Short mmCIF file of C-alpha atoms in Angstrom, two decimals:
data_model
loop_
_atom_site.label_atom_id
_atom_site.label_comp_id
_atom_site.label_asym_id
_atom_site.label_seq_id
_atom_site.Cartn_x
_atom_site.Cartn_y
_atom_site.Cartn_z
CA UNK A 100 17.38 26.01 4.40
CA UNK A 101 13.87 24.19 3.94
CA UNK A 102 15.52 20.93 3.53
CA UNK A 103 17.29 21.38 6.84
CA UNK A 104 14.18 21.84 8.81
CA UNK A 105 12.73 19.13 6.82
CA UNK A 106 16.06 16.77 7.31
CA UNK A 107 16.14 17.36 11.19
CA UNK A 108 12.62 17.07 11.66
CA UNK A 109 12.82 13.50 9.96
CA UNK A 110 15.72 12.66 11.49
CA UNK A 111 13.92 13.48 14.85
CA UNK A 112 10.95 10.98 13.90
CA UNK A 113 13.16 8.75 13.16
CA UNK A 114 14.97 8.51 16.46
CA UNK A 115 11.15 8.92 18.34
CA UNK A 116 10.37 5.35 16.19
CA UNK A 117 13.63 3.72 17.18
CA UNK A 118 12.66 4.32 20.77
CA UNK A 119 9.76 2.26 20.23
CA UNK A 120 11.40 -0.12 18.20
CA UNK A 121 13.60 -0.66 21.61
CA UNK A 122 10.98 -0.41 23.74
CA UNK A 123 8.15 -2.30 21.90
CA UNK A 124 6.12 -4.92 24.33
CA UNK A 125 4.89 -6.99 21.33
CA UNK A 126 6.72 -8.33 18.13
CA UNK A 127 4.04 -6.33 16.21
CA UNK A 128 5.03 -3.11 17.98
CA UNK A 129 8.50 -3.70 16.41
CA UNK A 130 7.43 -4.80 12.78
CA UNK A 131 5.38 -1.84 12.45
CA UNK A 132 8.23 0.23 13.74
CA UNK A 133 11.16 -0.81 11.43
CA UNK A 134 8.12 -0.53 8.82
CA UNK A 135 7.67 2.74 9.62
CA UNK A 136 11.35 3.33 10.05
CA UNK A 137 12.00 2.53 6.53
CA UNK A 138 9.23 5.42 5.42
CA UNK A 139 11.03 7.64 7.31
CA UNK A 140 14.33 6.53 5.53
CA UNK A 141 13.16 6.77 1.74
CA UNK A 142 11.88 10.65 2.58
CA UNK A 143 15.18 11.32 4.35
CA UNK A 144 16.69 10.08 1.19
CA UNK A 145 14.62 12.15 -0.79
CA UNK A 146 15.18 14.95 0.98
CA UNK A 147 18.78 14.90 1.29
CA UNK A 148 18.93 15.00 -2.46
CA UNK A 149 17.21 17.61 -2.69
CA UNK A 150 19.09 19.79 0.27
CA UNK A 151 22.57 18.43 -1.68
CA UNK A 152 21.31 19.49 -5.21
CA UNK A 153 21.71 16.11 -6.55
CA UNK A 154 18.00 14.46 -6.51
CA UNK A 155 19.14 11.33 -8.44
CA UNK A 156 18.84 10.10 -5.04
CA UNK A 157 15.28 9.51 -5.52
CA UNK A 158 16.64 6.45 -7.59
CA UNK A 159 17.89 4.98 -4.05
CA UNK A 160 14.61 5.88 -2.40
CA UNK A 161 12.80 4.14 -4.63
CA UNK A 162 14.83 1.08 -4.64
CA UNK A 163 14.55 1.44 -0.58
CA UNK A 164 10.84 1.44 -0.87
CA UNK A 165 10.44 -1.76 -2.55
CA UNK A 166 12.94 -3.30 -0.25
CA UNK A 167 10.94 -2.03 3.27
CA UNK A 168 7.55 -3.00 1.52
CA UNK A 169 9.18 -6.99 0.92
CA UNK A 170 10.87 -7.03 4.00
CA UNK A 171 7.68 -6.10 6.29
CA UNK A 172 5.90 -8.60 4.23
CA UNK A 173 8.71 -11.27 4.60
CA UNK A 174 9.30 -10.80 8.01
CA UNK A 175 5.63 -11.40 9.23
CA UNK A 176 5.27 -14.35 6.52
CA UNK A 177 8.53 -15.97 8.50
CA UNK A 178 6.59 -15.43 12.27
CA UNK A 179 3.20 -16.68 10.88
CA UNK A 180 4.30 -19.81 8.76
CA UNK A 181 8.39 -19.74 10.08
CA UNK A 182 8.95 -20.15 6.55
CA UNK A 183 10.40 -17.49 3.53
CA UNK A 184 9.61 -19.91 0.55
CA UNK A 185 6.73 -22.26 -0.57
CA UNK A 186 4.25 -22.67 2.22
CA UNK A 187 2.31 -25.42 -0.17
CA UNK A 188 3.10 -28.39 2.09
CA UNK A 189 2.19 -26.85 5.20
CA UNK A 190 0.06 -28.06 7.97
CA UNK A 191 -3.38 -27.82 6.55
CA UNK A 192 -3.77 -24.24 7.93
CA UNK A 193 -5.15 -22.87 4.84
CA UNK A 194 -7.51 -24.76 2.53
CA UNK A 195 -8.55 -22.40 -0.17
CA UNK A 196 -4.88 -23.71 -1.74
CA UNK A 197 -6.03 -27.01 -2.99
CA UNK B 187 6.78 35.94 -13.72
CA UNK B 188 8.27 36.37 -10.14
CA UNK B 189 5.57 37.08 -8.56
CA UNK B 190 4.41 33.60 -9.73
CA UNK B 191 7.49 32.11 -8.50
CA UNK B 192 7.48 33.74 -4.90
CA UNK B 193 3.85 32.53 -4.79
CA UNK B 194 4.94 28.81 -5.78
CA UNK B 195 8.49 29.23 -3.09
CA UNK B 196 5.57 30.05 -0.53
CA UNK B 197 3.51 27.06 -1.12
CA UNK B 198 6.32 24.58 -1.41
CA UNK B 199 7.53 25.83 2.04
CA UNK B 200 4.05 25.28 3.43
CA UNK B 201 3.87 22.07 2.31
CA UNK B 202 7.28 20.67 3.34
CA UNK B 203 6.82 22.55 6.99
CA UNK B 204 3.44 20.88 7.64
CA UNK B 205 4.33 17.74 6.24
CA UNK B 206 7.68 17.51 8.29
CA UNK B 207 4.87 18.65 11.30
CA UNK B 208 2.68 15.35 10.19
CA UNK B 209 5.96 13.04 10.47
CA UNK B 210 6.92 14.04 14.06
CA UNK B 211 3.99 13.85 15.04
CA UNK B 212 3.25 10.32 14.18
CA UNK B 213 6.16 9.61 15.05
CA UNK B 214 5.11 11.31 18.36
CA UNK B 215 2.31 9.16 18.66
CA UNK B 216 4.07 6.37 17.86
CA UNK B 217 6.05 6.82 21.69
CA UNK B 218 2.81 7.76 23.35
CA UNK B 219 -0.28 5.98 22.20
CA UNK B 220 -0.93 3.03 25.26
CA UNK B 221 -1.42 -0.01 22.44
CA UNK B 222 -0.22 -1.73 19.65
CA UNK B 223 -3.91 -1.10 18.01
CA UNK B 224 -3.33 2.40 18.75
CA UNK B 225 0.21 2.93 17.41
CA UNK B 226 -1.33 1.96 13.78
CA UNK B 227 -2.85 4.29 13.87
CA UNK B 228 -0.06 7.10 14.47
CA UNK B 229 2.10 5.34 12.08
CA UNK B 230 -0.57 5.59 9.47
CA UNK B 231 -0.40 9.50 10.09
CA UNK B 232 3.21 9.92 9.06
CA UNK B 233 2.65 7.24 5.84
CA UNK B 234 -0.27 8.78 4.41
CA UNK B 235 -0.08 12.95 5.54
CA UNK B 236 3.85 12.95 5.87
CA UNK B 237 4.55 11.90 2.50
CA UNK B 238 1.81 13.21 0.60
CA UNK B 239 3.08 16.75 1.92
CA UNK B 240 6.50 16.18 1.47
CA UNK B 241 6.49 14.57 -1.64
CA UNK B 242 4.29 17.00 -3.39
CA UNK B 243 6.04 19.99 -1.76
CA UNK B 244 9.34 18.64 -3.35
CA UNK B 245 7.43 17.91 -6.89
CA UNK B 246 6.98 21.99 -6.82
CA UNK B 247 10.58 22.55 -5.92
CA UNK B 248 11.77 20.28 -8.98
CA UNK B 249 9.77 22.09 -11.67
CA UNK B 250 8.37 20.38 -14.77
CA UNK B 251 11.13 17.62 -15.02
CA UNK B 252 11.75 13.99 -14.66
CA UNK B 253 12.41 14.85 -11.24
CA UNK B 254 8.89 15.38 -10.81
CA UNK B 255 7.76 12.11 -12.85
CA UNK B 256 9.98 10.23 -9.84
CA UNK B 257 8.70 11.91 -6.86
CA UNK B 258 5.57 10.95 -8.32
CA UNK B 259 5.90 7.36 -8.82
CA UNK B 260 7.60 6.88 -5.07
CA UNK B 261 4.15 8.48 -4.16
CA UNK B 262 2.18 6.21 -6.15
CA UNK B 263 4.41 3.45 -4.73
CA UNK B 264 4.04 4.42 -1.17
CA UNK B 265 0.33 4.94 -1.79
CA UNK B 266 0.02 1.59 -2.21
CA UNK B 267 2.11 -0.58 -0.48
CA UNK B 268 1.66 1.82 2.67
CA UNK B 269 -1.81 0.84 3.34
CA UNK B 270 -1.11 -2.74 2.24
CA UNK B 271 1.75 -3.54 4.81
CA UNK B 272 0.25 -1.77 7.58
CA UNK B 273 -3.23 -3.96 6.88
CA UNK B 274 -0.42 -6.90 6.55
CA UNK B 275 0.65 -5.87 10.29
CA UNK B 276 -2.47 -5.36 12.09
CA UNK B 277 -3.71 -8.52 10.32
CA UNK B 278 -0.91 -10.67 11.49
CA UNK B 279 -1.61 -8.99 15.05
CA UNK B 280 -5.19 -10.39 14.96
CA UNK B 281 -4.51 -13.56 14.09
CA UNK B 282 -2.31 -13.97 16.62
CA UNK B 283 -4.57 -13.33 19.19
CA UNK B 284 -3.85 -9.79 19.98
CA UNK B 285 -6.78 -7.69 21.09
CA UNK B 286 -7.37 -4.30 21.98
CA UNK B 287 -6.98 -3.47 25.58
CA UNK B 288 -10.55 -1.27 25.99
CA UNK B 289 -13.57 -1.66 23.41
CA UNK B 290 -16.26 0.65 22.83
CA UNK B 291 -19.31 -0.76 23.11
CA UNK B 292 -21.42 -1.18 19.59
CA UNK B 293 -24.66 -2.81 18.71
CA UNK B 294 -22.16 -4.64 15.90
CA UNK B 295 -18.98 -5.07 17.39
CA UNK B 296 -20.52 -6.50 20.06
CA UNK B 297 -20.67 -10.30 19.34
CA UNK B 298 -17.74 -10.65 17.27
CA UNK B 299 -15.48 -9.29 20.03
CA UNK B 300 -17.49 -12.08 22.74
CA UNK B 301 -16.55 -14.67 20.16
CA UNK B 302 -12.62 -13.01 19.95
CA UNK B 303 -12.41 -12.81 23.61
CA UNK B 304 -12.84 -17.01 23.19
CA UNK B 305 -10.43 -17.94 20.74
CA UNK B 306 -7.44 -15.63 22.14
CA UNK C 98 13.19 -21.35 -7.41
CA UNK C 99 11.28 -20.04 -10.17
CA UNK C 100 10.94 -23.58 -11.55
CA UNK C 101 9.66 -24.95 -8.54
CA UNK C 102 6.69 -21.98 -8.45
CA UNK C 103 6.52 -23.07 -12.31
CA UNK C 104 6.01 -26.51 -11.59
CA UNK C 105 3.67 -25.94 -8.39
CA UNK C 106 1.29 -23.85 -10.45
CA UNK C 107 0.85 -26.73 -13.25
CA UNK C 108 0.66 -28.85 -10.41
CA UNK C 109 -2.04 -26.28 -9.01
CA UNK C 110 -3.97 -25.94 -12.21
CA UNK C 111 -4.09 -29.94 -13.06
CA UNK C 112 -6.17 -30.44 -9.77
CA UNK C 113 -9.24 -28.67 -11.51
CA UNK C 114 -10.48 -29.72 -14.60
CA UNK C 115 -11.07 -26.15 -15.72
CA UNK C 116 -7.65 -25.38 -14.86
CA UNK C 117 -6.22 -28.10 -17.42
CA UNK C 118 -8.62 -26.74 -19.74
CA UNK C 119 -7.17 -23.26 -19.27
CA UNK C 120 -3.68 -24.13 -19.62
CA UNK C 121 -4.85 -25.67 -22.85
CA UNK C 122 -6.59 -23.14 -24.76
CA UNK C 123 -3.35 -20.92 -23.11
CA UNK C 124 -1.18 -23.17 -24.83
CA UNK C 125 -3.07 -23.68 -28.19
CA UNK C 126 -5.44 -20.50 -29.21
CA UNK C 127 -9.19 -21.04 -29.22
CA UNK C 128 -10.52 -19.02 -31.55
CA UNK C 129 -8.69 -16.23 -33.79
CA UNK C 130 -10.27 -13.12 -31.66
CA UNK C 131 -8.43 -14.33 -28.72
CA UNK C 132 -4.84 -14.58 -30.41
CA UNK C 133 -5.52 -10.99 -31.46
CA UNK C 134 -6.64 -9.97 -28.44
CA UNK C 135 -3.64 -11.63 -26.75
CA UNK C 136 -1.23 -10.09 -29.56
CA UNK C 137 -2.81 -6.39 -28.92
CA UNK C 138 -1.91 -6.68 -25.59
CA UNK C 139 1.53 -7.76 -25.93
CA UNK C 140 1.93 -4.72 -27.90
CA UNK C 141 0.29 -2.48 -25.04
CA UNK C 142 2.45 -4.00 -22.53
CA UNK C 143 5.97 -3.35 -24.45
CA UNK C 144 4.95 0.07 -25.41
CA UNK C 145 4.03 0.79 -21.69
CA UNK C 146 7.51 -0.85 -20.46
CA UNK C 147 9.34 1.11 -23.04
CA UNK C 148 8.14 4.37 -21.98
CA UNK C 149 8.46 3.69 -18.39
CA UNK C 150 11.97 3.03 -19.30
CA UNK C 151 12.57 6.39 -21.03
CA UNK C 152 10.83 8.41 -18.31
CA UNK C 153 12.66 6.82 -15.39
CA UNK C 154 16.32 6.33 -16.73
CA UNK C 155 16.54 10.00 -17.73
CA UNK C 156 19.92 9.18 -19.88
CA UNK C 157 19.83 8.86 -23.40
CA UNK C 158 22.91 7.46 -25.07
CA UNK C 159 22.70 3.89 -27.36
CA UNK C 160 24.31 1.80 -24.76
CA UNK C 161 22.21 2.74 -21.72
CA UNK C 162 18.80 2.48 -24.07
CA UNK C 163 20.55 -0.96 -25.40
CA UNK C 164 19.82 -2.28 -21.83
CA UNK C 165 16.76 -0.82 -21.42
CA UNK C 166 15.49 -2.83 -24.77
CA UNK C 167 17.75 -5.96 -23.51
CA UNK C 168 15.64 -6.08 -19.91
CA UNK C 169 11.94 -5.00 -22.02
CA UNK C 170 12.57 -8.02 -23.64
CA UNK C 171 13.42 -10.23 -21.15
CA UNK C 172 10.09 -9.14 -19.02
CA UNK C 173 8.42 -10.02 -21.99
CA UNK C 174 9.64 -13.13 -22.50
CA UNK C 175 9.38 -14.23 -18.71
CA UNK C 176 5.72 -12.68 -18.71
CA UNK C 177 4.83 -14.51 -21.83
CA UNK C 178 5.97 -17.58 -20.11
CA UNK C 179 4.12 -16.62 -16.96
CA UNK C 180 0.48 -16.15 -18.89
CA UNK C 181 0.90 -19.61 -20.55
CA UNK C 182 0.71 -21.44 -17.47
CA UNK C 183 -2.38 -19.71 -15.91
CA UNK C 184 -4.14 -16.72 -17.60
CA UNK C 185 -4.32 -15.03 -14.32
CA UNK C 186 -5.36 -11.07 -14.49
CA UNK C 187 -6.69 -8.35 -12.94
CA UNK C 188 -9.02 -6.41 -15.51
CA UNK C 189 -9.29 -2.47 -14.67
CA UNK C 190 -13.29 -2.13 -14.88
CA UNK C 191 -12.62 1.21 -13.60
CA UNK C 192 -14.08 4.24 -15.07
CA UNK C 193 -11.05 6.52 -15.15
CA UNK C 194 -12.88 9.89 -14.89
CA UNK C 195 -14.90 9.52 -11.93
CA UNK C 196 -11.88 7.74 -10.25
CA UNK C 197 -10.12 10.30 -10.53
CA UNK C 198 -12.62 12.35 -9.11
CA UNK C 199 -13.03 9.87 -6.03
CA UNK C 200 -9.15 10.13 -5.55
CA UNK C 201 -9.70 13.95 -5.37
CA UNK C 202 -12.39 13.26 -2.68
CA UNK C 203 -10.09 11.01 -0.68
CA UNK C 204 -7.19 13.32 -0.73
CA UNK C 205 -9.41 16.03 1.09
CA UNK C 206 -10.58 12.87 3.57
CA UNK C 207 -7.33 11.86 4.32
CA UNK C 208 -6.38 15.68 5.07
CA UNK C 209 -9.33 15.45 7.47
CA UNK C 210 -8.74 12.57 9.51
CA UNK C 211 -4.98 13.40 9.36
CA UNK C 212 -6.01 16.41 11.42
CA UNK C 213 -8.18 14.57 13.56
CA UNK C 214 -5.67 12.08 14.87
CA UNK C 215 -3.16 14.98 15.07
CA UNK C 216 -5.65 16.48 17.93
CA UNK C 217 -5.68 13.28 19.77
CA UNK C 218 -2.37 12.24 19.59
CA UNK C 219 -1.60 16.00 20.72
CA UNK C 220 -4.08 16.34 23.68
CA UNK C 221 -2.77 15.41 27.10
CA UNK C 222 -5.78 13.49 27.74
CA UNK C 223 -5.52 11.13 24.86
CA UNK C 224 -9.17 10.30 24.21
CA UNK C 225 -8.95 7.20 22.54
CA UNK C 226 -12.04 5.05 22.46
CA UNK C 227 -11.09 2.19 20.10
CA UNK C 228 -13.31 -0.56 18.83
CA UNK C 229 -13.70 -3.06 16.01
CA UNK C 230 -16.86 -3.18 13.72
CA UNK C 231 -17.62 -4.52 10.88
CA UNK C 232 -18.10 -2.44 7.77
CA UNK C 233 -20.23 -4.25 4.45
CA UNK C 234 -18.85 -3.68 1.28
CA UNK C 235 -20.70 -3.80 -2.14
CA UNK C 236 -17.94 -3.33 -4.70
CA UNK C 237 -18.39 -6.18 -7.23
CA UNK C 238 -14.85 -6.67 -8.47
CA UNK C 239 -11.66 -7.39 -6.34
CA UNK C 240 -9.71 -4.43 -7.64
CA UNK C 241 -12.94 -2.40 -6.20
CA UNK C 242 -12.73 -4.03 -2.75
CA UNK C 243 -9.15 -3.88 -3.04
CA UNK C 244 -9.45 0.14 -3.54
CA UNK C 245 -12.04 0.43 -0.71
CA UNK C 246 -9.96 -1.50 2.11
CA UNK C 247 -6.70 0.59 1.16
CA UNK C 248 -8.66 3.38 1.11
CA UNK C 249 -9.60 2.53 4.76
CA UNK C 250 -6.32 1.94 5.81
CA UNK C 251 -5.00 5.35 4.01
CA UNK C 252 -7.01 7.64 6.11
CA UNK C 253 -5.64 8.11 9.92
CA UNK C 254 -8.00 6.66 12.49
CA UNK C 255 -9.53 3.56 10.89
CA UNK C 256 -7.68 0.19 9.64
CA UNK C 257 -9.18 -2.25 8.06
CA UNK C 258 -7.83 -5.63 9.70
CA UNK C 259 -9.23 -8.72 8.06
CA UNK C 260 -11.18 -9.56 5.36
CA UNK C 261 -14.43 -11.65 5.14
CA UNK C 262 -16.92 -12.10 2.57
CA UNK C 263 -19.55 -9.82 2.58
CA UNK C 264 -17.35 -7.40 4.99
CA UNK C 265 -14.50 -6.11 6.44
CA UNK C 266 -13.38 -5.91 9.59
CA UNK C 267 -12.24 -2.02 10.38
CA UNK C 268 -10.57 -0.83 13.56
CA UNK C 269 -11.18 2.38 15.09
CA UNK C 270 -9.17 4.63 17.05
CA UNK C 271 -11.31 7.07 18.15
CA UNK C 272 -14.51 6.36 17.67
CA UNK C 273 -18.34 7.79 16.96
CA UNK C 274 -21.43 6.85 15.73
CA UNK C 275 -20.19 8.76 12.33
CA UNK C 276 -17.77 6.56 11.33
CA UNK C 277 -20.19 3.91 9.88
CA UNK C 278 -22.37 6.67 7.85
CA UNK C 279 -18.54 8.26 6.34
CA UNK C 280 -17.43 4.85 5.66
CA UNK C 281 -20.59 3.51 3.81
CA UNK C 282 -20.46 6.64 1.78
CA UNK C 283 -16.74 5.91 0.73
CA UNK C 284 -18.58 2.59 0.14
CA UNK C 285 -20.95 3.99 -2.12
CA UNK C 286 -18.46 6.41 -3.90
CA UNK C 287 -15.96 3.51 -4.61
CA UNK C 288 -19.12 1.46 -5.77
CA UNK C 289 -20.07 4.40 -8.26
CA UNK C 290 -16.51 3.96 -10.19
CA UNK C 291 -17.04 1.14 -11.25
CA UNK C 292 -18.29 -0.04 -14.81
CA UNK C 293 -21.73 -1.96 -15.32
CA UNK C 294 -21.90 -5.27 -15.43
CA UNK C 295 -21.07 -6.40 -19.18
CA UNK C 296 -23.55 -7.69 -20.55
#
């Protein structure tokens, strides 16, 4: 009974976010949404366990967690140096790495 | 014995209630707030109040079990990369060149943000 | 992959002289306190793995603690391999007590400013008056500045944006002359955790 409260309240965030995640003027506006998107998803995880009496889901939000937290960090290391990898031989942006 | 446990349902269902409050409304905020700078803001609301309430309403539901010893290390986990992605975010914003839309006026905010208004 | 971060690294560390010297006393002990040292913390760090293990897999039959053993091992070895190339670590000069006394403190901040930006995000007039000021900080070890800008960024209303020496720069949703004074008192709180200077 809790958990369903808690499920469709999350579940209403969630949608609220994706609105701005469609709407967003700025690429920023959009990486903090699918960040905050992916918070959402881990307690909707969470809580579904919970509301389905099997919380070995927390396992999955975990796992979800770490993947949002790399992801944010991947996506906005792709727009500021457009590239994933190494970013040793790159234009001499940085010089605290030699 | 049950009156404990009554007392313990009671405070579970507070927290889980208020923190399911703290999610919309960041998420709220999130749809109304008029800037990027702004929106951090709200989405810091649901990240740091949404899952502290959740999470520890949930660690009272679970008892003294593993259960608990997970919830808590998700929280740990989102206690620190939270911060550290949304910092990530509004740092990448800044060096980009994105600037708030109004600034309040401070004795020491106010030559950094001359020297911003060059460079963006 | 990994071998080309491997290689970059030695690369990295040649360019300095200290660095070479590093990776050589790394590679060949100095002196017989720092093997054990070294050896002690091996120990600390399998022990800690192991029960992290136990407590998160939650099943105990031989073939599922088999892997568990299998993969402690393997970190090991990998970390091992890791520490040779650059002794790179963050020490804890935290003092645990009054830490956890300052997380205590921030818990009941973060309920506070939670409410806060609840009002204005509620209120139909939205007053938002942002701004972005820079706030000292006098933490003397990283994992102390570290703790101070997350703890920034953890309470609703201000986010710490970018980092300079000597000071951060915070951003401010709604903002009052108060903000400074709360923030150089989470300043000095953070400051107060850590340990003295050894000597």
């Amino acid at each position: 009974m809790i958990y369903t409260i808690a499920i469709l309240a999350i579940l209403i965030a969630m949608a609220l976010v994706l609105i701005r995640l469609i709407k967003g003027p700025t690429l920023y506006d959009r990486v903090l949404a699918v960040n905050s998107f992916g918070t959402h998803t881990v307690l909707l995880i969470g809580v579904v366990g919970f509301w389905n009496g099997r919380p070995d889901f927390l396992d999955i939000a975990l796992l979800y967690a770490l993947i949002n937290f790399v992801g944010t960090i991947a996506i906005l290391k792709f727009f500021r140096y457009r590239a994933i990898g190494d970013v040793m031989w790159s234009p001499p942006q940085q010089d605290e790495e030699r | 014995m049950s009156n404990l446990d009554t007392l313990l349902q009671i405070l579970s269902w507070t927290l889980i209630i208020s923190g399911s409050f703290f999610v919309v409304v960041g998420a709220i905020g999130m749809l109304r707030f008029p800037d990027f700078w702004a929106r951090l803001h709200a989405a810091s609301v649901t990240e740091s109040g949404g899952v502290i309430l959740l999470l520890a309403g949930m660690c009272i539901q679970a008892g003294l079990t593993l259960i608990t010893v997970k919830l808590m290390i998700i929280g740990l986990f989102l206690f620190i990369t939270g911060p550290t992605s949304t910092h990530a975010v509004a740092n990448a914003a800044l060096v980009s060149g994105l600037r708030p839309k109004s600034l309040a006026t401070h004795p020491n905010s106010a030559e950094i943000e001359s020297e911003k208004e060059i460079d963006a | 992959m990994g071998l080309r971060i491997h290689m970059y690294r030695l690369v990295k560390c040649s360019y300095k002289s200290a660095g070479f010297k590093r990776i050589l006393r790394a590679l060949n002990w100095e002196t017989e306190a720092d093997a054990k040292v070294a050896k002690l913390r091996f120990i600390a760090y399998a022990l800690f793995l192991g029960a992290l293990w136990l407590l998160w897999s939650g099943i105990y039959k031989p073939m599922i603690i088999g892997f568990g053993a299998t993969s402690i091992c393997l970190v090991l070895l990998i970390t091992h391999r890791m520490n040779s190339v650059d002794e790179d670590r963050v020490p804890i000069e935290l003092n645990p007590i009054k830490f956890l006394g300052y997380f205590f403190w921030l818990l009941v901040e973060i309920a506070k400013s939670n409410i806060a930006v609840t009002k204005t995000i509620l209120s139909t007039s939205m007053p938002i008056r942002q701004n972005l000021f820079e706030v000292p900080y006098t933490q003397r070890t990283d994992l102390g500045q570290v703790i101070f800008a997350n703890s920034i960024t953890l309470t609703p209303g201000t986010v710490s944006v970018e980092t300079e020496t000597g000071h951060f720069l915070v951003h401010a949703v709604s903002y009052t002359a108060d903000d400074m004074d709360a923030l150089a008192d989470m300043d000095t709180r953070i400051s107060a955790t850590e340990l003295a200077v050894p000597s």
